[in-house]
């Protein structure tokens, strides 16, 4: 076995349950220096938390395919992460934070108006989350900020009519999107299907609870139960350990 001695116990524990946030955080802590080296080699900076989040996700995905009999972890990760330079280049196109917030606030305001007209009352934040596909935490954060939203910065953005399709298009941090994919991979198939429809992931349109129930041929009560479990995982603070936030 070519596994580094200092990794053997941590790797064995992680291998026994790689869906455990605690196990992922422990393994990531051990391999983080090698990931950071790969970021530097690709022309990026480990201090860029968005880039580091993507690199961490790549590394953890590659670790699921790692064969201790074939190579040590350090050399394996360096070899697998050579494509990180493409991620470094893509990061140059990330929308800046003020504009992301403006896009999110605009989408929330439009959803509030639509739902108020449809329901005859002011909608709850959960109903707005269902309509827009924006995580509840982001809605709470973005609606807590006052001040004007400048139409020029919104209208000049290349969002078109796709604003509601996925929270990340509305400007979520790339780390948040990576965390969503991480949570998605850890879910059973039924909850994966619900998550795709509630957030508009993987080509699925954002659906209301009733539409999800009809699409999956389950009750709305079951949809609510699945959504609660999904939101609990999405809001798990262990994401900060995984992404170094």
PDB file of C-alpha atoms in Angstrom:
ATOM      1  CA  UNK A   1       0.000   0.000   0.000  1.00  0.00           C
ATOM      2  CA  UNK A   2       1.361   3.422  -1.027  1.00  0.00           C
ATOM      3  CA  UNK A   3      -0.879   5.452   1.290  1.00  0.00           C
ATOM      4  CA  UNK A   4       1.072   7.939   3.415  1.00  0.00           C
ATOM      5  CA  UNK A   5       1.323   6.736   7.057  1.00  0.00           C
ATOM      6  CA  UNK A   6      -0.164   9.944   8.446  1.00  0.00           C
ATOM      7  CA  UNK A   7      -3.229   9.428   6.244  1.00  0.00           C
ATOM      8  CA  UNK A   8      -3.967   5.785   6.907  1.00  0.00           C
ATOM      9  CA  UNK A   9      -6.354   6.133   9.862  1.00  0.00           C
ATOM     10  CA  UNK A  10      -8.113   9.201   8.501  1.00  0.00           C
ATOM     11  CA  UNK A  11      -8.474   7.640   5.052  1.00  0.00           C
ATOM     12  CA  UNK A  12      -9.817   4.380   6.488  1.00  0.00           C
ATOM     13  CA  UNK A  13     -12.417   6.260   8.531  1.00  0.00           C
ATOM     14  CA  UNK A  14     -13.421   8.375   5.533  1.00  0.00           C
ATOM     15  CA  UNK A  15     -13.603   5.328   3.265  1.00  0.00           C
ATOM     16  CA  UNK A  16     -16.024   3.666   5.695  1.00  0.00           C
ATOM     17  CA  UNK A  17     -18.478   6.572   5.268  1.00  0.00           C
ATOM     18  CA  UNK A  18     -17.537   9.216   2.732  1.00  0.00           C
ATOM     19  CA  UNK A  19     -20.922  10.920   3.030  1.00  0.00           C
ATOM     20  CA  UNK A  20     -20.090  12.002   6.576  1.00  0.00           C
ATOM     21  CA  UNK A  21     -19.269  15.755   6.766  1.00  0.00           C
ATOM     22  CA  UNK A  22     -16.970  15.029   9.730  1.00  0.00           C
ATOM     23  CA  UNK A  23     -15.019  12.412   7.798  1.00  0.00           C
ATOM     24  CA  UNK A  24     -14.771  14.690   4.775  1.00  0.00           C
ATOM     25  CA  UNK A  25     -13.513  17.582   6.898  1.00  0.00           C
ATOM     26  CA  UNK A  26     -10.885  15.370   8.549  1.00  0.00           C
ATOM     27  CA  UNK A  27      -9.560  14.032   5.250  1.00  0.00           C
ATOM     28  CA  UNK A  28      -9.640  17.449   3.624  1.00  0.00           C
ATOM     29  CA  UNK A  29      -7.573  18.908   6.458  1.00  0.00           C
ATOM     30  CA  UNK A  30      -4.868  16.316   5.747  1.00  0.00           C
ATOM     31  CA  UNK A  31      -4.748  16.803   1.993  1.00  0.00           C
ATOM     32  CA  UNK A  32      -5.318  20.580   1.919  1.00  0.00           C
ATOM     33  CA  UNK A  33      -1.595  21.470   1.489  1.00  0.00           C
ATOM     34  CA  UNK A  34      -1.436  19.358  -1.669  1.00  0.00           C
ATOM     35  CA  UNK A  35      -4.641  20.895  -3.016  1.00  0.00           C
ATOM     36  CA  UNK A  36      -3.260  24.380  -2.365  1.00  0.00           C
ATOM     37  CA  UNK A  37      -0.062  23.420  -4.195  1.00  0.00           C
ATOM     38  CA  UNK A  38      -2.161  22.291  -7.182  1.00  0.00           C
ATOM     39  CA  UNK A  39      -3.958  25.650  -7.155  1.00  0.00           C
ATOM     40  CA  UNK A  40      -0.643  27.506  -7.213  1.00  0.00           C
ATOM     41  CA  UNK A  41       0.650  25.292 -10.017  1.00  0.00           C
ATOM     42  CA  UNK A  42      -2.455  26.167 -12.054  1.00  0.00           C
ATOM     43  CA  UNK A  43      -1.786  29.892 -11.654  1.00  0.00           C
ATOM     44  CA  UNK A  44      -4.347  30.543  -8.943  1.00  0.00           C
ATOM     45  CA  UNK A  45      -4.203  31.572  -5.303  1.00  0.00           C
ATOM     46  CA  UNK A  46      -5.374  29.434  -2.350  1.00  0.00           C
ATOM     47  CA  UNK A  47      -6.536  32.660  -0.679  1.00  0.00           C
ATOM     48  CA  UNK A  48      -9.293  32.868  -3.314  1.00  0.00           C
ATOM     49  CA  UNK A  49     -12.017  31.073  -1.357  1.00  0.00           C
ATOM     50  CA  UNK A  50     -14.224  30.509  -4.407  1.00  0.00           C
ATOM     51  CA  UNK A  51     -11.380  28.876  -6.320  1.00  0.00           C
ATOM     52  CA  UNK A  52     -10.327  26.892  -3.274  1.00  0.00           C
ATOM     53  CA  UNK A  53     -13.872  25.592  -2.859  1.00  0.00           C
ATOM     54  CA  UNK A  54     -13.876  24.271  -6.411  1.00  0.00           C
ATOM     55  CA  UNK A  55     -10.441  22.705  -5.992  1.00  0.00           C
ATOM     56  CA  UNK A  56     -11.567  21.057  -2.742  1.00  0.00           C
ATOM     57  CA  UNK A  57     -14.625  19.628  -4.456  1.00  0.00           C
ATOM     58  CA  UNK A  58     -12.491  18.284  -7.296  1.00  0.00           C
ATOM     59  CA  UNK A  59     -10.051  16.685  -4.868  1.00  0.00           C
ATOM     60  CA  UNK A  60     -12.778  15.017  -2.796  1.00  0.00           C
ATOM     61  CA  UNK A  61     -14.425  13.674  -5.947  1.00  0.00           C
ATOM     62  CA  UNK A  62     -11.092  12.255  -7.153  1.00  0.00           C
ATOM     63  CA  UNK A  63     -10.463  10.681  -3.741  1.00  0.00           C
ATOM     64  CA  UNK A  64     -13.506   8.462  -4.252  1.00  0.00           C
ATOM     65  CA  UNK A  65     -11.628   6.873  -7.184  1.00  0.00           C
ATOM     66  CA  UNK A  66      -8.264   6.680  -5.444  1.00  0.00           C
ATOM     67  CA  UNK A  67      -6.507   3.306  -5.351  1.00  0.00           C
ATOM     68  CA  UNK A  68      -3.986   3.079  -2.472  1.00  0.00           C
ATOM     69  CA  UNK A  69      -2.235   0.222  -4.261  1.00  0.00           C
ATOM     70  CA  UNK A  70      -1.484   2.308  -7.348  1.00  0.00           C
ATOM     71  CA  UNK A  71       0.085   5.513  -5.987  1.00  0.00           C
ATOM     72  CA  UNK A  72       0.378   7.739  -2.957  1.00  0.00           C
ATOM     73  CA  UNK A  73      -2.239  10.448  -2.416  1.00  0.00           C
ATOM     74  CA  UNK A  74       0.103  13.369  -3.081  1.00  0.00           C
ATOM     75  CA  UNK A  75       1.171  12.199  -6.545  1.00  0.00           C
ATOM     76  CA  UNK A  76      -2.344  11.023  -7.369  1.00  0.00           C
ATOM     77  CA  UNK A  77      -3.901  14.416  -6.620  1.00  0.00           C
ATOM     78  CA  UNK A  78      -1.210  16.339  -8.480  1.00  0.00           C
ATOM     79  CA  UNK A  79      -1.848  14.192 -11.543  1.00  0.00           C
ATOM     80  CA  UNK A  80      -5.636  14.351 -11.376  1.00  0.00           C
ATOM     81  CA  UNK A  81      -5.830  18.091 -10.764  1.00  0.00           C
ATOM     82  CA  UNK A  82      -3.848  19.219 -13.788  1.00  0.00           C
ATOM     83  CA  UNK A  83      -7.074  20.483 -15.326  1.00  0.00           C
ATOM     84  CA  UNK A  84      -7.440  23.028 -12.544  1.00  0.00           C
ATOM     85  CA  UNK A  85      -6.001  25.724 -14.831  1.00  0.00           C
ATOM     86  CA  UNK A  86      -9.338  25.759 -16.690  1.00  0.00           C
ATOM     87  CA  UNK A  87     -11.133  26.505 -13.428  1.00  0.00           C
ATOM     88  CA  UNK A  88      -8.665  29.303 -12.668  1.00  0.00           C
ATOM     89  CA  UNK A  89      -9.475  30.890 -16.028  1.00  0.00           C
ATOM     90  CA  UNK A  90     -13.207  30.536 -15.538  1.00  0.00           C
ATOM     91  CA  UNK A  91     -13.056  32.303 -12.180  1.00  0.00           C
ATOM     92  CA  UNK A  92     -12.173  35.527 -13.963  1.00  0.00           C
ATOM     93  CA  UNK A  93     -15.769  35.683 -15.226  1.00  0.00           C
ATOM     94  CA  UNK A  94     -17.536  35.552 -11.840  1.00  0.00           C
ATOM     95  CA  UNK A  95     -20.139  38.294 -11.319  1.00  0.00           C
ATOM     96  CA  UNK A  96     -19.123  40.698  -8.558  1.00  0.00           C
ATOM     97  CA  UNK A  97     -20.917  40.542  -5.179  1.00  0.00           C
ATOM     98  CA  UNK A  98     -22.927  43.826  -5.396  1.00  0.00           C
ATOM     99  CA  UNK A  99     -24.328  42.815  -8.769  1.00  0.00           C
ATOM    100  CA  UNK A 100     -25.130  39.314  -7.545  1.00  0.00           C
ATOM    101  CA  UNK A 101     -27.081  40.760  -4.655  1.00  0.00           C
ATOM    102  CA  UNK A 102     -28.922  43.159  -6.958  1.00  0.00           C
ATOM    103  CA  UNK A 103     -29.932  40.305  -9.256  1.00  0.00           C
ATOM    104  CA  UNK A 104     -31.136  38.264  -6.308  1.00  0.00           C
ATOM    105  CA  UNK A 105     -33.123  41.144  -4.814  1.00  0.00           C
ATOM    106  CA  UNK A 106     -34.751  41.840  -8.170  1.00  0.00           C
ATOM    107  CA  UNK A 107     -35.798  38.205  -8.563  1.00  0.00           C
ATOM    108  CA  UNK A 108     -37.174  38.108  -5.019  1.00  0.00           C
ATOM    109  CA  UNK A 109     -39.184  41.308  -5.557  1.00  0.00           C
ATOM    110  CA  UNK A 110     -40.687  39.963  -8.787  1.00  0.00           C
ATOM    111  CA  UNK A 111     -41.562  36.652  -7.121  1.00  0.00           C
ATOM    112  CA  UNK A 112     -43.200  38.479  -4.206  1.00  0.00           C
ATOM    113  CA  UNK A 113     -45.378  40.451  -6.616  1.00  0.00           C
ATOM    114  CA  UNK A 114     -46.352  37.376  -8.650  1.00  0.00           C
ATOM    115  CA  UNK A 115     -47.187  35.293  -5.576  1.00  0.00           C
ATOM    116  CA  UNK A 116     -49.120  38.123  -3.918  1.00  0.00           C
ATOM    117  CA  UNK A 117     -51.289  38.396  -7.040  1.00  0.00           C
ATOM    118  CA  UNK A 118     -51.767  34.618  -7.210  1.00  0.00           C
ATOM    119  CA  UNK A 119     -52.358  33.937  -3.507  1.00  0.00           C
ATOM    120  CA  UNK A 120     -54.151  37.132  -2.499  1.00  0.00           C
ATOM    121  CA  UNK A 121     -51.722  37.578   0.392  1.00  0.00           C
ATOM    122  CA  UNK A 122     -48.068  38.287   1.009  1.00  0.00           C
ATOM    123  CA  UNK A 123     -46.059  35.077   0.428  1.00  0.00           C
ATOM    124  CA  UNK A 124     -43.784  33.431   2.969  1.00  0.00           C
ATOM    125  CA  UNK A 125     -40.036  33.233   2.406  1.00  0.00           C
ATOM    126  CA  UNK A 126     -40.367  29.495   1.809  1.00  0.00           C
ATOM    127  CA  UNK A 127     -42.897  30.139  -0.962  1.00  0.00           C
ATOM    128  CA  UNK A 128     -40.515  32.674  -2.502  1.00  0.00           C
ATOM    129  CA  UNK A 129     -37.704  30.111  -2.278  1.00  0.00           C
ATOM    130  CA  UNK A 130     -39.886  27.559  -4.062  1.00  0.00           C
ATOM    131  CA  UNK A 131     -40.721  30.034  -6.827  1.00  0.00           C
ATOM    132  CA  UNK A 132     -37.220  31.378  -7.455  1.00  0.00           C
ATOM    133  CA  UNK A 133     -35.004  28.419  -6.572  1.00  0.00           C
ATOM    134  CA  UNK A 134     -32.941  30.702  -4.331  1.00  0.00           C
ATOM    135  CA  UNK A 135     -31.906  29.010  -1.049  1.00  0.00           C
ATOM    136  CA  UNK A 136     -33.874  30.287   1.942  1.00  0.00           C
ATOM    137  CA  UNK A 137     -30.702  31.489   3.641  1.00  0.00           C
ATOM    138  CA  UNK A 138     -29.854  33.743   0.677  1.00  0.00           C
ATOM    139  CA  UNK A 139     -33.357  35.195   0.612  1.00  0.00           C
ATOM    140  CA  UNK A 140     -33.135  36.033   4.307  1.00  0.00           C
ATOM    141  CA  UNK A 141     -29.711  37.614   3.792  1.00  0.00           C
ATOM    142  CA  UNK A 142     -30.559  39.595   0.662  1.00  0.00           C
ATOM    143  CA  UNK A 143     -33.886  40.931   1.976  1.00  0.00           C
ATOM    144  CA  UNK A 144     -32.157  42.144   5.143  1.00  0.00           C
ATOM    145  CA  UNK A 145     -30.189  44.709   3.118  1.00  0.00           C
ATOM    146  CA  UNK A 146     -31.795  48.030   2.330  1.00  0.00           C
ATOM    147  CA  UNK A 147     -30.795  50.646  -0.205  1.00  0.00           C
ATOM    148  CA  UNK A 148     -31.483  51.149  -3.886  1.00  0.00           C
ATOM    149  CA  UNK A 149     -30.916  48.625  -6.631  1.00  0.00           C
ATOM    150  CA  UNK A 150     -29.446  50.211  -9.743  1.00  0.00           C
ATOM    151  CA  UNK A 151     -31.306  49.113 -12.843  1.00  0.00           C
ATOM    152  CA  UNK A 152     -28.292  49.774 -15.062  1.00  0.00           C
ATOM    153  CA  UNK A 153     -26.216  47.129 -13.335  1.00  0.00           C
ATOM    154  CA  UNK A 154     -29.068  44.621 -13.615  1.00  0.00           C
ATOM    155  CA  UNK A 155     -30.144  45.380 -17.168  1.00  0.00           C
ATOM    156  CA  UNK A 156     -26.570  45.197 -18.427  1.00  0.00           C
ATOM    157  CA  UNK A 157     -26.090  41.753 -16.929  1.00  0.00           C
ATOM    158  CA  UNK A 158     -26.180  38.758 -19.234  1.00  0.00           C
ATOM    159  CA  UNK A 159     -28.998  36.942 -17.435  1.00  0.00           C
ATOM    160  CA  UNK A 160     -31.790  37.107 -20.008  1.00  0.00           C
ATOM    161  CA  UNK A 161     -34.953  35.226 -19.083  1.00  0.00           C
ATOM    162  CA  UNK A 162     -33.074  32.453 -17.301  1.00  0.00           C
ATOM    163  CA  UNK A 163     -33.022  34.193 -13.915  1.00  0.00           C
ATOM    164  CA  UNK A 164     -35.309  31.725 -12.188  1.00  0.00           C
ATOM    165  CA  UNK A 165     -33.735  28.575 -13.527  1.00  0.00           C
ATOM    166  CA  UNK A 166     -31.068  28.173 -10.883  1.00  0.00           C
ATOM    167  CA  UNK A 167     -29.926  30.050  -7.819  1.00  0.00           C
ATOM    168  CA  UNK A 168     -26.346  30.149  -9.061  1.00  0.00           C
ATOM    169  CA  UNK A 169     -27.437  32.171 -12.139  1.00  0.00           C
ATOM    170  CA  UNK A 170     -28.841  34.692  -9.688  1.00  0.00           C
ATOM    171  CA  UNK A 171     -25.354  35.132  -8.350  1.00  0.00           C
ATOM    172  CA  UNK A 172     -24.828  32.644  -5.566  1.00  0.00           C
ATOM    173  CA  UNK A 173     -21.206  32.154  -4.640  1.00  0.00           C
ATOM    174  CA  UNK A 174     -19.566  29.366  -6.600  1.00  0.00           C
ATOM    175  CA  UNK A 175     -18.755  27.712  -3.282  1.00  0.00           C
ATOM    176  CA  UNK A 176     -22.469  27.583  -2.488  1.00  0.00           C
ATOM    177  CA  UNK A 177     -23.157  25.915  -5.823  1.00  0.00           C
ATOM    178  CA  UNK A 178     -20.387  23.421  -5.156  1.00  0.00           C
ATOM    179  CA  UNK A 179     -21.881  22.687  -1.736  1.00  0.00           C
ATOM    180  CA  UNK A 180     -25.261  22.060  -3.355  1.00  0.00           C
ATOM    181  CA  UNK A 181     -23.678  19.470  -5.644  1.00  0.00           C
ATOM    182  CA  UNK A 182     -21.900  17.887  -2.698  1.00  0.00           C
ATOM    183  CA  UNK A 183     -25.164  17.590  -0.756  1.00  0.00           C
ATOM    184  CA  UNK A 184     -26.930  16.280  -3.880  1.00  0.00           C
ATOM    185  CA  UNK A 185     -24.371  13.487  -4.303  1.00  0.00           C
ATOM    186  CA  UNK A 186     -24.953  12.352  -0.716  1.00  0.00           C
ATOM    187  CA  UNK A 187     -28.745  12.039  -1.025  1.00  0.00           C
ATOM    188  CA  UNK A 188     -30.834   8.949  -1.817  1.00  0.00           C
ATOM    189  CA  UNK A 189     -32.345   8.875  -5.309  1.00  0.00           C
ATOM    190  CA  UNK A 190     -35.786  10.136  -4.295  1.00  0.00           C
ATOM    191  CA  UNK A 191     -34.381  13.168  -2.503  1.00  0.00           C
ATOM    192  CA  UNK A 192     -32.039  13.838  -5.434  1.00  0.00           C
ATOM    193  CA  UNK A 193     -35.102  14.028  -7.691  1.00  0.00           C
ATOM    194  CA  UNK A 194     -36.856  16.418  -5.284  1.00  0.00           C
ATOM    195  CA  UNK A 195     -33.745  18.607  -4.961  1.00  0.00           C
ATOM    196  CA  UNK A 196     -33.336  18.860  -8.735  1.00  0.00           C
ATOM    197  CA  UNK A 197     -36.900  20.102  -9.076  1.00  0.00           C
ATOM    198  CA  UNK A 198     -36.924  22.451  -6.103  1.00  0.00           C
ATOM    199  CA  UNK A 199     -33.685  24.187  -7.154  1.00  0.00           C
ATOM    200  CA  UNK A 200     -33.824  23.746 -10.916  1.00  0.00           C
ATOM    201  CA  UNK A 201     -30.678  21.639 -11.072  1.00  0.00           C
ATOM    202  CA  UNK A 202     -29.335  19.545 -13.949  1.00  0.00           C
ATOM    203  CA  UNK A 203     -31.719  20.886 -16.565  1.00  0.00           C
ATOM    204  CA  UNK A 204     -34.865  20.511 -14.469  1.00  0.00           C
ATOM    205  CA  UNK A 205     -37.177  23.546 -14.235  1.00  0.00           C
ATOM    206  CA  UNK A 206     -37.918  24.946 -10.794  1.00  0.00           C
ATOM    207  CA  UNK A 207     -41.191  23.432  -9.595  1.00  0.00           C
ATOM    208  CA  UNK A 208     -43.675  24.195  -6.833  1.00  0.00           C
ATOM    209  CA  UNK A 209     -44.291  21.492  -4.199  1.00  0.00           C
ATOM    210  CA  UNK A 210     -47.496  20.433  -5.948  1.00  0.00           C
ATOM    211  CA  UNK A 211     -45.702  20.165  -9.280  1.00  0.00           C
ATOM    212  CA  UNK A 212     -42.925  18.110  -7.691  1.00  0.00           C
ATOM    213  CA  UNK A 213     -45.493  15.795  -6.118  1.00  0.00           C
ATOM    214  CA  UNK A 214     -47.256  15.337  -9.449  1.00  0.00           C
ATOM    215  CA  UNK A 215     -43.985  14.824 -11.335  1.00  0.00           C
ATOM    216  CA  UNK A 216     -42.711  12.163  -8.915  1.00  0.00           C
ATOM    217  CA  UNK A 217     -46.151  10.678  -8.149  1.00  0.00           C
ATOM    218  CA  UNK A 218     -45.815  11.217  -4.412  1.00  0.00           C
ATOM    219  CA  UNK A 219     -47.851  13.218  -1.904  1.00  0.00           C
ATOM    220  CA  UNK A 220     -47.184  16.879  -1.119  1.00  0.00           C
ATOM    221  CA  UNK A 221     -46.585  15.837   2.487  1.00  0.00           C
ATOM    222  CA  UNK A 222     -43.790  13.553   1.296  1.00  0.00           C
ATOM    223  CA  UNK A 223     -42.339  16.406  -0.765  1.00  0.00           C
ATOM    224  CA  UNK A 224     -42.354  18.633   2.325  1.00  0.00           C
ATOM    225  CA  UNK A 225     -40.554  15.965   4.345  1.00  0.00           C
ATOM    226  CA  UNK A 226     -37.916  15.519   1.651  1.00  0.00           C
ATOM    227  CA  UNK A 227     -37.446  19.277   1.302  1.00  0.00           C
ATOM    228  CA  UNK A 228     -36.915  19.706   5.033  1.00  0.00           C
ATOM    229  CA  UNK A 229     -34.193  17.056   5.029  1.00  0.00           C
ATOM    230  CA  UNK A 230     -32.561  18.652   2.000  1.00  0.00           C
ATOM    231  CA  UNK A 231     -32.616  22.151   3.506  1.00  0.00           C
ATOM    232  CA  UNK A 232     -31.214  20.777   6.771  1.00  0.00           C
ATOM    233  CA  UNK A 233     -28.225  19.417   4.871  1.00  0.00           C
ATOM    234  CA  UNK A 234     -27.813  22.518   2.711  1.00  0.00           C
ATOM    235  CA  UNK A 235     -27.686  24.668   5.853  1.00  0.00           C
ATOM    236  CA  UNK A 236     -25.287  22.357   7.706  1.00  0.00           C
ATOM    237  CA  UNK A 237     -22.390  24.431   9.062  1.00  0.00           C
ATOM    238  CA  UNK A 238     -19.926  21.672   8.118  1.00  0.00           C
ATOM    239  CA  UNK A 239     -19.843  23.237   4.645  1.00  0.00           C
ATOM    240  CA  UNK A 240     -17.463  25.813   6.113  1.00  0.00           C
ATOM    241  CA  UNK A 241     -15.094  23.005   7.079  1.00  0.00           C
ATOM    242  CA  UNK A 242     -15.305  21.463   3.620  1.00  0.00           C
ATOM    243  CA  UNK A 243     -14.764  24.697   1.720  1.00  0.00           C
ATOM    244  CA  UNK A 244     -12.491  26.516   4.125  1.00  0.00           C
ATOM    245  CA  UNK A 245     -14.921  29.428   4.381  1.00  0.00           C
TER     246      UNK A 245
END
